[in-house]
GROMACS .gro file of C-alpha atoms in nm:
model
  213
    1MET     CA    1   0.000   0.000   0.000
    2PRO     CA    2   0.147   0.341  -0.094
    3SER     CA    3   0.274   0.558   0.189
    4LYS     CA    4   0.099   0.881   0.280
    5ARG     CA    5   0.395   1.073   0.135
    6VAL     CA    6   0.356   0.898  -0.199
    7ASN     CA    7  -0.018   0.962  -0.190
    8LEU     CA    8   0.042   1.331  -0.126
    9TYR     CA    9   0.271   1.356  -0.427
   10SER     CA   10   0.014   1.172  -0.637
   11THR     CA   11  -0.254   1.410  -0.513
   12ILE     CA   12  -0.044   1.711  -0.608
   13GLU     CA   13   0.025   1.568  -0.954
   14THR     CA   14  -0.348   1.529  -1.011
   15ILE     CA   15  -0.416   1.883  -0.886
   16HIS     CA   16  -0.145   2.014  -1.121
   17ARG     CA   17  -0.299   1.842  -1.425
   18ALA     CA   18  -0.645   1.958  -1.325
   19ALA     CA   19  -0.529   2.320  -1.282
   20ILE     CA   20  -0.384   2.325  -1.634
   21ALA     CA   21  -0.705   2.182  -1.783
   22TYR     CA   22  -0.916   2.419  -1.571
   23LYS     CA   23  -0.731   2.723  -1.704
   24ALA     CA   24  -0.717   2.604  -2.065
   25ASN     CA   25  -1.083   2.509  -2.096
   26LEU     CA   26  -1.286   2.694  -1.834
   27VAL     CA   27  -1.129   3.007  -1.684
   28GLY     CA   28  -1.179   3.315  -1.900
   29LYS     CA   29  -1.494   3.182  -2.065
   30THR     CA   30  -1.866   3.219  -2.005
   31PHE     CA   31  -2.098   2.926  -2.062
   32VAL     CA   32  -2.472   2.939  -2.118
   33TYR     CA   33  -2.691   2.639  -2.028
   34VAL     CA   34  -3.041   2.617  -2.177
   35PHE     CA   35  -3.307   2.414  -2.000
   36ASP     CA   36  -3.681   2.434  -1.932
   37ASP     CA   37  -3.717   2.714  -2.192
   38ARG     CA   38  -3.480   2.937  -1.991
   39TYR     CA   39  -3.107   2.972  -1.943
   40ILE     CA   40  -2.831   3.063  -1.699
   41GLU     CA   41  -2.483   3.195  -1.766
   42VAL     CA   42  -2.195   3.035  -1.578
   43ILE     CA   43  -1.830   3.124  -1.516
   44TYR     CA   44  -1.545   2.925  -1.360
   45LYS     CA   45  -1.328   3.143  -1.136
   46ALA     CA   46  -0.961   3.080  -1.065
   47ILE     CA   47  -1.021   3.147  -0.694
   48ASN     CA   48  -1.274   2.861  -0.672
   49PHE     CA   49  -1.030   2.595  -0.793
   50LYS     CA   50  -0.884   2.530  -0.449
   51HIS     CA   51  -1.224   2.444  -0.300
   52LEU     CA   52  -1.306   2.212  -0.589
   53THR     CA   53  -1.003   1.992  -0.510
   54GLY     CA   54  -1.126   1.906  -0.161
   55VAL     CA   55  -0.790   1.963   0.009
   56GLU     CA   56  -0.710   2.189   0.303
   57SER     CA   57  -0.433   2.448   0.270
   58ALA     CA   58  -0.318   2.758   0.453
   59LEU     CA   59  -0.247   2.912   0.112
   60SER     CA   60  -0.490   3.169  -0.023
   61SER     CA   61  -0.711   3.050  -0.306
   62LYS     CA   62  -0.520   3.271  -0.550
   63ARG     CA   63  -0.178   3.146  -0.437
   64PHE     CA   64  -0.290   2.783  -0.432
   65TYR     CA   65  -0.411   2.806  -0.792
   66SER     CA   66  -0.094   2.982  -0.905
   67LEU     CA   67   0.132   2.716  -0.749
   68ALA     CA   68  -0.084   2.434  -0.886
   69LEU     CA   69  -0.057   2.580  -1.237
   70SER     CA   70   0.322   2.613  -1.218
   71ASN     CA   71   0.364   2.267  -1.059
   72HIS     CA   72   0.522   2.425  -0.750
   73LEU     CA   73   0.265   2.305  -0.496
   74LYS     CA   74   0.440   2.107  -0.219
   75PRO     CA   75   0.321   1.816   0.001
   76ASN     CA   76   0.360   2.026   0.318
   77GLN     CA   77   0.124   2.288   0.172
   78ILE     CA   78  -0.181   2.060   0.169
   79TYR     CA   79  -0.347   1.857   0.442
   80PHE     CA   80  -0.676   1.691   0.533
   81SER     CA   81  -0.924   1.730   0.817
   82PRO     CA   82  -1.257   1.588   0.938
   83ARG     CA   83  -1.423   1.858   0.725
   84HIS     CA   84  -1.210   1.773   0.422
   85PRO     CA   85  -1.100   1.410   0.467
   86TYR     CA   86  -0.844   1.239   0.246
   87VAL     CA   87  -1.094   0.982   0.115
   88LEU     CA   88  -1.336   1.253   0.000
   89CYS     CA   89  -1.052   1.444  -0.165
   90GLN     CA   90  -0.955   1.137  -0.367
   91ARG     CA   91  -1.315   1.096  -0.483
   92LYS     CA   92  -1.331   1.460  -0.590
   93LEU     CA   93  -1.000   1.438  -0.772
   94LYS     CA   94  -1.133   1.148  -0.978
   95HIS     CA   95  -1.383   1.396  -1.122
   96ILE     CA   96  -1.198   1.725  -1.129
   97GLU     CA   97  -1.011   1.650  -1.451
   98ASP     CA   98  -1.347   1.575  -1.613
   99LEU     CA   99  -1.497   1.918  -1.543
  100ILE     CA  100  -1.471   2.016  -1.908
  101ASP     CA  101  -1.696   1.724  -2.001
  102VAL     CA  102  -1.972   1.848  -1.772
  103ALA     CA  103  -1.926   2.197  -1.913
  104SER     CA  104  -1.967   2.080  -2.271
  105SER     CA  105  -2.170   1.759  -2.295
  106GLU     CA  106  -2.508   1.606  -2.215
  107ASN     CA  107  -2.612   1.668  -1.855
  108PHE     CA  108  -2.891   1.772  -1.622
  109MET     CA  109  -2.962   2.099  -1.444
  110LEU     CA  110  -3.085   2.064  -1.086
  111GLU     CA  111  -3.266   2.350  -0.915
  112GLU     CA  112  -3.265   2.443  -0.545
  113ILE     CA  113  -3.032   2.175  -0.409
  114ALA     CA  114  -3.052   2.153  -0.030
  115THR     CA  115  -2.737   2.024   0.141
  116GLN     CA  116  -2.658   2.013   0.513
  117THR     CA  117  -2.484   2.348   0.502
  118LYS     CA  118  -2.633   2.540   0.211
  119VAL     CA  119  -2.903   2.564  -0.053
  120TYR     CA  120  -2.758   2.601  -0.402
  121LYS     CA  121  -2.978   2.773  -0.658
  122PHE     CA  122  -2.856   2.548  -0.940
  123GLY     CA  123  -2.625   2.256  -1.003
  124THR     CA  124  -2.519   2.077  -1.319
  125THR     CA  125  -2.454   1.704  -1.317
  126ASP     CA  126  -2.367   1.411  -1.542
  127THR     CA  127  -2.509   1.182  -1.265
  128LYS     CA  128  -2.157   1.084  -1.146
  129PHE     CA  129  -2.090   1.413  -0.965
  130ILE     CA  130  -2.243   1.758  -0.940
  131LEU     CA  131  -2.109   2.111  -0.975
  132CYS     CA  132  -2.298   2.343  -0.740
  133LEU     CA  133  -2.354   2.698  -0.861
  134THR     CA  134  -2.392   3.020  -0.665
  135GLU     CA  135  -2.448   3.384  -0.750
  136ASP     CA  136  -2.145   3.590  -0.852
  137LEU     CA  137  -2.063   3.791  -0.541
  138ASP     CA  138  -1.776   4.019  -0.445
  139ALA     CA  139  -1.569   3.985  -0.126
  140SER     CA  140  -1.833   4.182   0.067
  141GLY     CA  141  -2.114   3.956  -0.046
  142ASN     CA  142  -2.262   4.204  -0.293
  143LEU     CA  143  -2.397   4.085  -0.629
  144LYS     CA  144  -2.139   4.155  -0.903
  145SER     CA  145  -2.332   4.031  -1.206
  146ASN     CA  146  -2.618   3.813  -1.324
  147LEU     CA  147  -2.376   3.526  -1.379
  148MET     CA  148  -2.358   3.206  -1.176
  149THR     CA  149  -2.023   3.072  -1.062
  150VAL     CA  150  -1.910   2.715  -0.991
  151GLN     CA  151  -1.838   2.696  -0.619
  152SER     CA  152  -1.845   2.332  -0.511
  153LEU     CA  153  -1.791   1.982  -0.649
  154ARG     CA  154  -1.991   1.712  -0.470
  155ASP     CA  155  -1.933   1.342  -0.523
  156GLU     CA  156  -2.292   1.234  -0.466
  157ASP     CA  157  -2.632   1.193  -0.625
  158CYS     CA  158  -2.815   1.518  -0.558
  159PHE     CA  159  -3.135   1.448  -0.754
  160SER     CA  160  -3.319   1.362  -0.432
  161LYS     CA  161  -3.196   1.685  -0.271
  162ALA     CA  162  -3.315   1.908  -0.556
  163LYS     CA  163  -3.656   2.070  -0.594
  164ASP     CA  164  -3.655   1.992  -0.967
  165ALA     CA  165  -3.438   1.852  -1.247
  166PHE     CA  166  -3.424   1.939  -1.616
  167VAL     CA  167  -3.242   1.810  -1.924
  168VAL     CA  168  -2.991   2.063  -2.058
  169THR     CA  169  -3.074   2.113  -2.426
  170HIS     CA  170  -2.799   2.356  -2.534
  171ILE     CA  171  -2.455   2.457  -2.407
  172LEU     CA  172  -2.270   2.747  -2.571
  173SER     CA  173  -1.958   2.940  -2.478
  174LYS     CA  174  -1.769   3.262  -2.547
  175PRO     CA  175  -1.457   3.439  -2.419
  176ASN     CA  176  -1.536   3.668  -2.127
  177ASP     CA  177  -1.430   3.975  -2.323
  178GLN     CA  178  -1.663   3.894  -2.613
  179LYS     CA  179  -2.027   4.003  -2.632
  180LEU     CA  180  -2.180   3.719  -2.835
  181TYR     CA  181  -2.171   3.343  -2.784
  182ASP     CA  182  -1.975   3.202  -3.076
  183THR     CA  183  -1.915   2.834  -2.990
  184ILE     CA  184  -2.167   2.550  -2.975
  185LEU     CA  185  -2.056   2.285  -2.727
  186PHE     CA  186  -2.367   2.069  -2.706
  187VAL     CA  187  -2.716   2.051  -2.857
  188ASP     CA  188  -2.977   1.791  -2.773
  189SER     CA  189  -3.035   1.599  -3.099
  190SER     CA  190  -3.408   1.671  -3.079
  191LYS     CA  191  -3.358   2.048  -3.050
  192ASP     CA  192  -3.263   2.338  -3.278
  193GLN     CA  193  -3.274   2.715  -3.245
  194HIS     CA  194  -3.647   2.685  -3.167
  195GLY     CA  195  -3.540   2.523  -2.841
  196VAL     CA  196  -3.349   2.839  -2.749
  197PRO     CA  197  -3.540   3.108  -2.556
  198ASN     CA  198  -3.611   3.416  -2.768
  199SER     CA  199  -3.435   3.631  -2.510
  200LEU     CA  200  -3.111   3.442  -2.577
  201LEU     CA  201  -3.108   3.491  -2.957
  202PRO     CA  202  -2.963   3.848  -2.946
  203MET     CA  203  -2.673   3.705  -2.743
  204LEU     CA  204  -2.575   3.457  -3.017
  205SER     CA  205  -2.345   3.522  -3.312
  206GLU     CA  206  -2.487   3.501  -3.663
  207ASP     CA  207  -2.277   3.190  -3.723
  208VAL     CA  208  -2.419   3.013  -3.417
  209ILE     CA  209  -2.776   3.100  -3.513
  210GLU     CA  210  -2.717   2.966  -3.863
  211LYS     CA  211  -2.570   2.642  -3.730
  212LEU     CA  212  -2.864   2.590  -3.497
  213LYS     CA  213  -3.115   2.606  -3.783
   0.00000   0.00000   0.00000
């Protein structure tokens, strides 16, 4: 059985790979999920990466992410606790490298997910794990935008904890500094642009609208 030291190095290697994928595919982009004839816009923040890994660290979220990206995170900079146990961390890390799949493939949108500590307005899941979404707030708790942000990764079935569940019919993305959604990531095979809410159409590029016809 591997020693705890070996396991810590393995954990850090996984976090490093996940940080690179997280930055390359998710940070700096806005995603729109269409479901139930409505939509939400979602962003992945660099400062939320640390929490998604399930490890404890005295490092700030910003510093943790920076060190993970540069492969300079050290074994003595992470630890585990009853609140964030090693076993749970390993389960989360099995999923964290697959975040891009949930962001761009067939999944479900859960609404009003009640956990022991918090009620999440929305959560997106591929049934293996769920990404819980919260409102985009500043450090003082004030609403910054109408976007939702990915805050927590839970390795559990949350369908029973949600008020309702819907099939996601469309997923589109765009760079944060761009006004219109220009990339189609997923479309339910039974849907086309008529499955997109009218209020979303002005937010789509001409090319995307044409492809959805």
